[in-house]
Amino acid sequence: MNYECVQGDITQQDDIDAIVNAANAQLKSGGGVAGAIHRAAGEQLEQATRSLAPIEPGEAVITKAFDLPNRYVIHCLGPVYGEDEPSDELLADCYRNALNVADEHELASIAFPALSTGAFGYPFADATRVALQTVKAHSSKLKHVETIRFVLFSDSDYEHYQKALSEHELI
Ligand code: AR6
């Protein structure tokens, strides 16, 4: 598995097959990642998600990416920290389920934002540990996915991830 980490915007990963949305249960536009993805994908995305909603914490569903430069969007509902329990298991489910959906669609590359670490309040260091432990443990089960990219919005989040990837021996 090839692990990558970049500082940037999840809607601008034009060499990636599927980007992951930090969705809400109704799969509608919103703030943060979901707002950026819906704005960039266009109105057709909300139409495409209508019949798939609502989703549960930990679940992942896939749609086309419409005006985004990717083939697909995989929508994950992360846990609201302190409300959806056990939060670490639900967050791990998001990463596992998103990877499985990508693999079932025979995709070679997927990009994740830091799920649940914005509006849903998950402490960043804890969420990073869950994300990296989960993808590391799960990667050997995947047949098609070759590249997993983590896209971090701020410089400090990016630096934290770089360090954590090397501590987990992923880069
Ligand atoms: N590209 C990459 N990362 C981003 C971007 C972007 N364009 N924008 C924000 N981030 P959040 P959540 C980072 O709040 O915590 C929405 O309103 C951000 O700095 O998008 O899972 C939905 O409608 C943070 O580290 O997702 C839901 O109701 C991370 O992405 C709810 O928020 C996740 O922040 C989901 O909350």
mmCIF file of N, CA, C and O and ligand atoms in Angstrom, residues 8-13 21-25 27-39 76-80 91 112-122 124 151-154 157, ligand 1:
data_model
loop_
_atom_site.group_PDB
_atom_site.id
_atom_site.type_symbol
_atom_site.label_atom_id
_atom_site.label_comp_id
_atom_site.label_asym_id
_atom_site.label_seq_id
_atom_site.Cartn_x
_atom_site.Cartn_y
_atom_site.Cartn_z
ATOM 1 N N GLY A 8 -3.993 20.435 2.030
ATOM 2 C CA GLY A 8 -4.771 20.983 0.937
ATOM 3 C C GLY A 8 -6.258 20.786 1.117
ATOM 4 O O GLY A 8 -6.755 20.575 2.220
ATOM 5 N N ASP A 9 -6.952 20.849 -0.052
ATOM 6 C CA ASP A 9 -8.415 20.822 -0.084
ATOM 7 C C ASP A 9 -8.850 19.487 -0.682
ATOM 8 O O ASP A 9 -8.377 19.109 -1.766
ATOM 9 N N ILE A 10 -9.764 18.797 -0.038
ATOM 10 C CA ILE A 10 -10.209 17.478 -0.495
ATOM 11 C C ILE A 10 -10.849 17.552 -1.890
ATOM 12 O O ILE A 10 -10.845 16.562 -2.620
ATOM 13 N N THR A 11 -11.360 18.712 -2.272
ATOM 14 C CA THR A 11 -12.023 18.817 -3.587
ATOM 15 C C THR A 11 -11.016 19.025 -4.724
ATOM 16 O O THR A 11 -11.423 19.136 -5.875
ATOM 17 N N GLN A 12 -9.739 19.081 -4.397
ATOM 18 C CA GLN A 12 -8.742 19.336 -5.455
ATOM 19 C C GLN A 12 -7.754 18.196 -5.643
ATOM 20 O O GLN A 12 -6.599 18.418 -6.021
ATOM 21 N N GLN A 13 -8.217 16.988 -5.417
ATOM 22 C CA GLN A 13 -7.348 15.801 -5.539
ATOM 23 C C GLN A 13 -7.644 15.143 -6.889
ATOM 24 O O GLN A 13 -8.294 14.103 -6.977
ATOM 25 N N ASN A 21 -16.225 11.945 1.805
ATOM 26 C CA ASN A 21 -16.930 13.095 2.365
ATOM 27 C C ASN A 21 -17.167 12.879 3.857
ATOM 28 O O ASN A 21 -17.611 11.807 4.269
ATOM 29 N N ALA A 22 -16.871 13.909 4.667
ATOM 30 C CA ALA A 22 -17.228 13.908 6.094
ATOM 31 C C ALA A 22 -18.682 14.373 6.161
ATOM 32 O O ALA A 22 -18.976 15.544 6.385
ATOM 33 N N ALA A 23 -19.595 13.423 5.934
ATOM 34 C CA ALA A 23 -20.998 13.751 5.674
ATOM 35 C C ALA A 23 -21.801 13.986 6.953
ATOM 36 O O ALA A 23 -21.339 13.728 8.062
ATOM 37 N N ASN A 24 -23.030 14.467 6.760
ATOM 38 C CA ASN A 24 -24.043 14.454 7.822
ATOM 39 C C ASN A 24 -24.999 13.312 7.494
ATOM 40 O O ASN A 24 -24.990 12.773 6.376
ATOM 41 N N ALA A 25 -25.859 12.939 8.458
ATOM 42 C CA ALA A 25 -26.718 11.758 8.290
ATOM 43 C C ALA A 25 -27.640 11.885 7.083
ATOM 44 O O ALA A 25 -27.964 10.896 6.430
ATOM 45 N N LEU A 27 -26.930 13.367 4.325
ATOM 46 C CA LEU A 27 -26.116 13.447 3.095
ATOM 47 C C LEU A 27 -26.370 14.743 2.324
ATOM 48 O O LEU A 27 -26.331 14.769 1.085
ATOM 49 N N LYS A 28 -26.617 15.798 3.086
ATOM 50 C CA LYS A 28 -26.845 17.094 2.449
ATOM 51 C C LYS A 28 -25.578 17.937 2.557
ATOM 52 O O LYS A 28 -24.633 17.571 3.255
ATOM 53 N N SER A 29 -25.594 19.086 1.881
ATOM 54 C CA SER A 29 -24.499 20.025 2.023
ATOM 55 C C SER A 29 -24.448 20.498 3.470
ATOM 56 O O SER A 29 -25.367 20.249 4.245
ATOM 57 N N GLY A 30 -23.377 21.150 3.839
ATOM 58 C CA GLY A 30 -23.254 21.620 5.220
ATOM 59 C C GLY A 30 -22.024 22.492 5.299
ATOM 60 O O GLY A 30 -21.674 23.152 4.329
ATOM 61 N N GLY A 31 -21.351 22.473 6.454
ATOM 62 C CA GLY A 31 -20.103 23.229 6.581
ATOM 63 C C GLY A 31 -18.938 22.342 6.178
ATOM 64 O O GLY A 31 -19.128 21.229 5.674
ATOM 65 N N GLY A 32 -17.724 22.827 6.411
ATOM 66 C CA GLY A 32 -16.505 22.030 6.277
ATOM 67 C C GLY A 32 -16.418 21.242 4.980
ATOM 68 O O GLY A 32 -16.700 21.762 3.884
ATOM 69 N N VAL A 33 -16.010 19.994 5.112
ATOM 70 C CA VAL A 33 -15.784 19.127 3.953
ATOM 71 C C VAL A 33 -17.071 18.936 3.141
ATOM 72 O O VAL A 33 -17.064 19.017 1.906
ATOM 73 N N ALA A 34 -18.178 18.664 3.822
ATOM 74 C CA ALA A 34 -19.438 18.392 3.106
ATOM 75 C C ALA A 34 -19.857 19.595 2.262
ATOM 76 O O ALA A 34 -20.307 19.436 1.113
ATOM 77 N N GLY A 35 -19.704 20.789 2.802
ATOM 78 C CA GLY A 35 -20.051 21.999 2.056
ATOM 79 C C GLY A 35 -19.162 22.149 0.829
ATOM 80 O O GLY A 35 -19.656 22.429 -0.277
ATOM 81 N N ALA A 36 -17.865 21.945 1.025
ATOM 82 C CA ALA A 36 -16.912 22.100 -0.090
ATOM 83 C C ALA A 36 -17.203 21.065 -1.179
ATOM 84 O O ALA A 36 -17.190 21.382 -2.370
ATOM 85 N N ILE A 37 -17.477 19.832 -0.781
ATOM 86 C CA ILE A 37 -17.733 18.769 -1.772
ATOM 87 C C ILE A 37 -19.031 19.043 -2.529
ATOM 88 O O ILE A 37 -19.078 18.932 -3.763
ATOM 89 N N HIS A 38 -20.080 19.418 -1.833
ATOM 90 C CA HIS A 38 -21.349 19.669 -2.529
ATOM 91 C C HIS A 38 -21.238 20.876 -3.458
ATOM 92 O O HIS A 38 -21.766 20.853 -4.571
ATOM 93 N N ARG A 39 -20.534 21.915 -3.041
ATOM 94 C CA ARG A 39 -20.361 23.094 -3.912
ATOM 95 C C ARG A 39 -19.610 22.713 -5.184
ATOM 96 O O ARG A 39 -19.979 23.097 -6.283
ATOM 97 N N CYS A 76 -19.167 9.260 4.309
ATOM 98 C CA CYS A 76 -19.077 8.580 5.605
ATOM 99 C C CYS A 76 -19.668 9.476 6.677
ATOM 100 O O CYS A 76 -19.383 10.679 6.702
ATOM 101 N N LEU A 77 -20.430 8.874 7.580
ATOM 102 C CA LEU A 77 -20.900 9.629 8.750
ATOM 103 C C LEU A 77 -20.014 9.253 9.929
ATOM 104 O O LEU A 77 -20.097 8.140 10.458
ATOM 105 N N GLY A 78 -19.149 10.185 10.328
ATOM 106 C CA GLY A 78 -18.312 9.968 11.505
ATOM 107 C C GLY A 78 -19.126 10.139 12.773
ATOM 108 O O GLY A 78 -20.226 10.699 12.753
ATOM 109 N N PRO A 79 -18.595 9.649 13.914
ATOM 110 C CA PRO A 79 -19.295 9.847 15.188
ATOM 111 C C PRO A 79 -19.187 11.296 15.677
ATOM 112 O O PRO A 79 -18.156 11.938 15.483
ATOM 113 N N VAL A 80 -20.262 11.783 16.291
ATOM 114 C CA VAL A 80 -20.188 13.055 17.025
ATOM 115 C C VAL A 80 -19.502 12.721 18.344
ATOM 116 O O VAL A 80 -19.978 11.851 19.096
ATOM 117 N N LEU A 91 -15.570 5.435 14.449
ATOM 118 C CA LEU A 91 -14.645 6.114 13.533
ATOM 119 C C LEU A 91 -13.853 5.080 12.732
ATOM 120 O O LEU A 91 -13.669 5.233 11.512
ATOM 121 N N PHE A 112 -8.832 10.621 1.978
ATOM 122 C CA PHE A 112 -9.637 10.886 3.177
ATOM 123 C C PHE A 112 -9.347 12.265 3.760
ATOM 124 O O PHE A 112 -8.172 12.623 3.907
ATOM 125 N N PRO A 113 -10.370 12.983 4.193
ATOM 126 C CA PRO A 113 -10.139 14.114 5.102
ATOM 127 C C PRO A 113 -10.061 13.539 6.528
ATOM 128 O O PRO A 113 -10.247 12.328 6.706
ATOM 129 N N ALA A 114 -9.802 14.387 7.508
ATOM 130 C CA ALA A 114 -9.724 13.909 8.897
ATOM 131 C C ALA A 114 -11.150 13.861 9.469
ATOM 132 O O ALA A 114 -11.621 14.811 10.115
ATOM 133 N N LEU A 115 -11.814 12.719 9.227
ATOM 134 C CA LEU A 115 -13.223 12.550 9.590
ATOM 135 C C LEU A 115 -13.473 12.865 11.067
ATOM 136 O O LEU A 115 -12.681 12.465 11.937
ATOM 137 N N SER A 116 -14.572 13.523 11.337
ATOM 138 C CA SER A 116 -15.066 13.832 12.694
ATOM 139 C C SER A 116 -14.253 14.875 13.467
ATOM 140 O O SER A 116 -14.615 15.212 14.586
ATOM 141 N N THR A 117 -13.152 15.398 12.891
ATOM 142 C CA THR A 117 -12.290 16.289 13.688
ATOM 143 C C THR A 117 -12.665 17.764 13.581
ATOM 144 O O THR A 117 -11.996 18.615 14.164
ATOM 145 N N GLY A 118 -13.725 18.081 12.826
ATOM 146 C CA GLY A 118 -14.169 19.468 12.720
ATOM 147 C C GLY A 118 -15.403 19.678 13.572
ATOM 148 O O GLY A 118 -15.352 19.637 14.801
ATOM 149 N N ALA A 119 -16.544 19.849 12.907
ATOM 150 C CA ALA A 119 -17.807 20.112 13.617
ATOM 151 C C ALA A 119 -18.162 19.003 14.608
ATOM 152 O O ALA A 119 -18.822 19.261 15.621
ATOM 153 N N PHE A 120 -17.717 17.778 14.360
ATOM 154 C CA PHE A 120 -18.080 16.663 15.234
ATOM 155 C C PHE A 120 -17.156 16.506 16.446
ATOM 156 O O PHE A 120 -17.384 15.637 17.293
ATOM 157 N N GLY A 121 -16.117 17.354 16.533
ATOM 158 C CA GLY A 121 -15.392 17.550 17.796
ATOM 159 C C GLY A 121 -14.438 16.460 18.263
ATOM 160 O O GLY A 121 -14.028 16.461 19.432
ATOM 161 N N TYR A 122 -14.065 15.530 17.390
ATOM 162 C CA TYR A 122 -13.160 14.449 17.824
ATOM 163 C C TYR A 122 -11.760 15.027 18.026
ATOM 164 O O TYR A 122 -11.234 15.682 17.122
ATOM 165 N N PHE A 124 -8.070 15.758 17.717
ATOM 166 C CA PHE A 124 -7.337 15.456 16.488
ATOM 167 C C PHE A 124 -6.337 14.310 16.655
ATOM 168 O O PHE A 124 -6.263 13.410 15.805
ATOM 169 N N VAL A 151 -5.720 13.979 3.390
ATOM 170 C CA VAL A 151 -5.695 15.393 3.016
ATOM 171 C C VAL A 151 -6.022 16.225 4.254
ATOM 172 O O VAL A 151 -7.121 16.114 4.810
ATOM 173 N N LEU A 152 -5.057 17.022 4.673
ATOM 174 C CA LEU A 152 -5.219 17.821 5.892
ATOM 175 C C LEU A 152 -5.327 19.288 5.541
ATOM 176 O O LEU A 152 -4.580 19.773 4.681
ATOM 177 N N PHE A 153 -6.244 19.946 6.191
ATOM 178 C CA PHE A 153 -6.580 21.314 5.819
ATOM 179 C C PHE A 153 -5.544 22.323 6.310
ATOM 180 O O PHE A 153 -5.188 23.239 5.599
ATOM 181 N N SER A 154 -5.065 22.154 7.527
ATOM 182 C CA SER A 154 -4.144 23.151 8.086
ATOM 183 C C SER A 154 -2.718 22.608 8.113
ATOM 184 O O SER A 154 -2.492 21.393 8.118
ATOM 185 N N ASP A 157 -2.168 20.424 11.230
ATOM 186 C CA ASP A 157 -2.756 19.084 11.101
ATOM 187 C C ASP A 157 -1.897 18.210 10.172
ATOM 188 O O ASP A 157 -1.674 17.026 10.434
HETATM 189 N N1 AR6 B 1 -10.604 19.830 2.571
HETATM 190 C C1 AR6 B 1 -9.973 19.054 3.492
HETATM 191 N N2 AR6 B 1 -10.214 19.125 4.818
HETATM 192 C C2 AR6 B 1 -11.129 20.029 5.226
HETATM 193 C C3 AR6 B 1 -11.840 20.874 4.332
HETATM 194 C C4 AR6 B 1 -11.535 20.752 2.937
HETATM 195 N N3 AR6 B 1 -12.149 21.513 2.012
HETATM 196 N N4 AR6 B 1 -12.698 21.649 5.063
HETATM 197 C C5 AR6 B 1 -12.524 21.315 6.355
HETATM 198 N N5 AR6 B 1 -11.581 20.345 6.468
HETATM 199 P P1 AR6 B 1 -15.756 18.703 9.126
HETATM 200 P P2 AR6 B 1 -16.803 16.437 10.737
HETATM 201 C C6 AR6 B 1 -11.093 19.636 7.669
HETATM 202 O O1 AR6 B 1 -16.380 19.673 10.067
HETATM 203 O O2 AR6 B 1 -16.074 16.847 11.955
HETATM 204 C C7 AR6 B 1 -20.430 19.298 8.304
HETATM 205 O O3 AR6 B 1 -21.122 20.495 8.495
HETATM 206 C C8 AR6 B 1 -11.388 20.258 9.006
HETATM 207 O O4 AR6 B 1 -10.349 21.166 9.364
HETATM 208 O O5 AR6 B 1 -15.909 18.925 7.669
HETATM 209 O O6 AR6 B 1 -16.833 14.984 10.359
HETATM 210 C C9 AR6 B 1 -21.309 18.144 7.895
HETATM 211 O O7 AR6 B 1 -22.504 18.594 7.305
HETATM 212 C C10 AR6 B 1 -11.416 19.038 9.924
HETATM 213 O O8 AR6 B 1 -10.086 18.680 10.340
HETATM 214 O O9 AR6 B 1 -16.297 17.184 9.390
HETATM 215 C C11 AR6 B 1 -21.570 17.385 9.176
HETATM 216 O O10 AR6 B 1 -22.745 17.831 9.830
HETATM 217 C C12 AR6 B 1 -11.920 17.915 9.030
HETATM 218 O O11 AR6 B 1 -11.786 18.386 7.691
HETATM 219 C C13 AR6 B 1 -20.382 17.698 10.035
HETATM 220 O O12 AR6 B 1 -19.826 18.926 9.538
HETATM 221 C C14 AR6 B 1 -13.368 17.488 9.263
HETATM 222 O O13 AR6 B 1 -14.193 18.623 9.501
HETATM 223 C C15 AR6 B 1 -19.285 16.658 9.955
HETATM 224 O O14 AR6 B 1 -18.296 16.961 10.896
#
